């Protein structure tokens, strides 16, 4: 069973976490500390990050999370991120193996 949890970030934003009580994926992690605290509290392993667009409040935590957790990054084709495992374009699917989920 998958759970989707909104993690409040900054004053006006959310980072979305999808997890199965063991593994987690986060969407647009602008703040690495918020994600890391939640992962530790729930004893989850971060496997993937999904980026929807390039604003700093959506990508600001990516490098720190990759360094800490060694997770995969899925981002738009023209992402400014230096680390991106999967560059996506319209119509492509994202496969989250550990969650048994395709988006």
PDB file of C-alpha atoms in Angstrom:
ATOM      1  CA  UNK A   1       0.000   0.000   0.000  1.00  0.00           C
ATOM      2  CA  UNK A   2       1.339   3.417  -0.989  1.00  0.00           C
ATOM      3  CA  UNK A   3       1.062   6.533   1.134  1.00  0.00           C
ATOM      4  CA  UNK A   4       1.359  10.088  -0.178  1.00  0.00           C
ATOM      5  CA  UNK A   5       2.458  12.602   2.442  1.00  0.00           C
ATOM      6  CA  UNK A   6       2.737  16.377   1.996  1.00  0.00           C
ATOM      7  CA  UNK A   7       5.820  17.777   3.738  1.00  0.00           C
ATOM      8  CA  UNK A   8       5.437  21.523   4.409  1.00  0.00           C
ATOM      9  CA  UNK A   9       8.411  23.478   3.068  1.00  0.00           C
ATOM     10  CA  UNK A  10       9.265  27.158   3.250  1.00  0.00           C
ATOM     11  CA  UNK A  11       6.239  29.385   3.874  1.00  0.00           C
ATOM     12  CA  UNK A  12       4.129  28.412   0.891  1.00  0.00           C
ATOM     13  CA  UNK A  13       5.129  25.071  -0.549  1.00  0.00           C
ATOM     14  CA  UNK A  14       5.033  21.303  -0.148  1.00  0.00           C
ATOM     15  CA  UNK A  15       7.391  18.481  -0.952  1.00  0.00           C
ATOM     16  CA  UNK A  16       5.416  15.350  -1.770  1.00  0.00           C
ATOM     17  CA  UNK A  17       6.609  11.997  -0.456  1.00  0.00           C
ATOM     18  CA  UNK A  18       5.310   8.698  -1.826  1.00  0.00           C
ATOM     19  CA  UNK A  19       6.261   5.638   0.211  1.00  0.00           C
ATOM     20  CA  UNK A  20       5.423   2.018   0.941  1.00  0.00           C
ATOM     21  CA  UNK A  21       6.599   1.956   4.577  1.00  0.00           C
ATOM     22  CA  UNK A  22      10.105   0.902   3.400  1.00  0.00           C
ATOM     23  CA  UNK A  23      11.134   2.964   0.349  1.00  0.00           C
ATOM     24  CA  UNK A  24      10.312   6.547  -0.574  1.00  0.00           C
ATOM     25  CA  UNK A  25      10.257   8.874  -3.553  1.00  0.00           C
ATOM     26  CA  UNK A  26      10.029  12.642  -3.162  1.00  0.00           C
ATOM     27  CA  UNK A  27       8.709  15.179  -5.649  1.00  0.00           C
ATOM     28  CA  UNK A  28      10.359  18.610  -5.924  1.00  0.00           C
ATOM     29  CA  UNK A  29      12.521  18.561  -2.768  1.00  0.00           C
ATOM     30  CA  UNK A  30      13.454  22.202  -2.373  1.00  0.00           C
ATOM     31  CA  UNK A  31      14.623  21.581   1.200  1.00  0.00           C
ATOM     32  CA  UNK A  32      16.791  18.528   1.936  1.00  0.00           C
ATOM     33  CA  UNK A  33      16.525  18.870   5.724  1.00  0.00           C
ATOM     34  CA  UNK A  34      12.739  18.544   5.661  1.00  0.00           C
ATOM     35  CA  UNK A  35      13.003  15.348   3.611  1.00  0.00           C
ATOM     36  CA  UNK A  36      15.836  13.857   5.672  1.00  0.00           C
ATOM     37  CA  UNK A  37      13.964  14.416   8.959  1.00  0.00           C
ATOM     38  CA  UNK A  38      10.867  12.694   7.598  1.00  0.00           C
ATOM     39  CA  UNK A  39      12.883   9.779   6.205  1.00  0.00           C
ATOM     40  CA  UNK A  40      14.576   9.283   9.561  1.00  0.00           C
ATOM     41  CA  UNK A  41      11.336   9.575  11.555  1.00  0.00           C
ATOM     42  CA  UNK A  42       9.616   6.962   9.391  1.00  0.00           C
ATOM     43  CA  UNK A  43      12.753   4.831   8.871  1.00  0.00           C
ATOM     44  CA  UNK A  44      12.437   5.038   5.065  1.00  0.00           C
ATOM     45  CA  UNK A  45      15.066   4.635   2.353  1.00  0.00           C
ATOM     46  CA  UNK A  46      15.014   7.350  -0.312  1.00  0.00           C
ATOM     47  CA  UNK A  47      15.297   5.701  -3.726  1.00  0.00           C
ATOM     48  CA  UNK A  48      14.095   8.368  -6.184  1.00  0.00           C
ATOM     49  CA  UNK A  49      13.576  12.084  -6.657  1.00  0.00           C
ATOM     50  CA  UNK A  50      11.177  13.446  -9.264  1.00  0.00           C
ATOM     51  CA  UNK A  51      11.597  17.034 -10.430  1.00  0.00           C
ATOM     52  CA  UNK A  52       8.699  18.751 -12.194  1.00  0.00           C
ATOM     53  CA  UNK A  53      10.428  22.036 -13.004  1.00  0.00           C
ATOM     54  CA  UNK A  54      13.552  24.062 -12.301  1.00  0.00           C
ATOM     55  CA  UNK A  55      12.577  26.639  -9.674  1.00  0.00           C
ATOM     56  CA  UNK A  56      14.991  26.696  -6.734  1.00  0.00           C
ATOM     57  CA  UNK A  57      12.211  25.958  -4.232  1.00  0.00           C
ATOM     58  CA  UNK A  58      11.735  22.670  -6.108  1.00  0.00           C
ATOM     59  CA  UNK A  59      15.349  21.624  -6.772  1.00  0.00           C
ATOM     60  CA  UNK A  60      17.305  23.217  -3.909  1.00  0.00           C
ATOM     61  CA  UNK A  61      17.646  19.996  -1.895  1.00  0.00           C
ATOM     62  CA  UNK A  62      18.472  17.588  -4.714  1.00  0.00           C
ATOM     63  CA  UNK A  63      22.270  17.620  -4.500  1.00  0.00           C
ATOM     64  CA  UNK A  64      22.314  17.143  -0.728  1.00  0.00           C
ATOM     65  CA  UNK A  65      19.790  14.296  -0.898  1.00  0.00           C
ATOM     66  CA  UNK A  66      21.714  12.525  -3.667  1.00  0.00           C
ATOM     67  CA  UNK A  67      24.952  12.883  -1.689  1.00  0.00           C
ATOM     68  CA  UNK A  68      23.341  11.561   1.499  1.00  0.00           C
ATOM     69  CA  UNK A  69      21.131   8.811   0.070  1.00  0.00           C
ATOM     70  CA  UNK A  70      22.540   7.903  -3.357  1.00  0.00           C
ATOM     71  CA  UNK A  71      19.049   8.081  -4.872  1.00  0.00           C
ATOM     72  CA  UNK A  72      18.103   8.351  -8.542  1.00  0.00           C
ATOM     73  CA  UNK A  73      16.937  11.654 -10.069  1.00  0.00           C
ATOM     74  CA  UNK A  74      14.232  11.959 -12.735  1.00  0.00           C
ATOM     75  CA  UNK A  75      13.982  15.463 -14.202  1.00  0.00           C
ATOM     76  CA  UNK A  76      12.921  17.343 -17.337  1.00  0.00           C
ATOM     77  CA  UNK A  77      15.211  17.055 -20.351  1.00  0.00           C
ATOM     78  CA  UNK A  78      16.540  20.608 -19.952  1.00  0.00           C
ATOM     79  CA  UNK A  79      17.165  20.468 -16.215  1.00  0.00           C
ATOM     80  CA  UNK A  80      19.912  22.705 -14.787  1.00  0.00           C
ATOM     81  CA  UNK A  81      20.861  19.930 -12.343  1.00  0.00           C
ATOM     82  CA  UNK A  82      24.339  18.516 -12.750  1.00  0.00           C
ATOM     83  CA  UNK A  83      23.188  15.105 -11.506  1.00  0.00           C
ATOM     84  CA  UNK A  84      20.238  13.576 -13.353  1.00  0.00           C
ATOM     85  CA  UNK A  85      19.848   9.845 -13.965  1.00  0.00           C
ATOM     86  CA  UNK A  86      16.785  10.080 -16.193  1.00  0.00           C
ATOM     87  CA  UNK A  87      16.111  13.086 -18.435  1.00  0.00           C
ATOM     88  CA  UNK A  88      12.422  13.094 -19.280  1.00  0.00           C
ATOM     89  CA  UNK A  89      10.414  14.521 -22.119  1.00  0.00           C
ATOM     90  CA  UNK A  90       6.693  14.622 -22.818  1.00  0.00           C
ATOM     91  CA  UNK A  91       5.036  11.217 -22.970  1.00  0.00           C
ATOM     92  CA  UNK A  92       7.756   9.326 -21.100  1.00  0.00           C
ATOM     93  CA  UNK A  93       6.986   7.189 -18.058  1.00  0.00           C
ATOM     94  CA  UNK A  94       8.795   7.206 -14.736  1.00  0.00           C
ATOM     95  CA  UNK A  95       9.238   3.733 -13.253  1.00  0.00           C
ATOM     96  CA  UNK A  96       9.714   3.602  -9.485  1.00  0.00           C
ATOM     97  CA  UNK A  97      10.859   0.015  -9.008  1.00  0.00           C
ATOM     98  CA  UNK A  98      10.849  -0.177  -5.221  1.00  0.00           C
ATOM     99  CA  UNK A  99       7.336   1.266  -5.068  1.00  0.00           C
ATOM    100  CA  UNK A 100       6.065  -0.896  -7.933  1.00  0.00           C
ATOM    101  CA  UNK A 101       4.693   2.285  -9.519  1.00  0.00           C
ATOM    102  CA  UNK A 102       4.760   3.806 -12.998  1.00  0.00           C
ATOM    103  CA  UNK A 103       3.855   7.448 -13.597  1.00  0.00           C
TER     104      UNK A 103
END
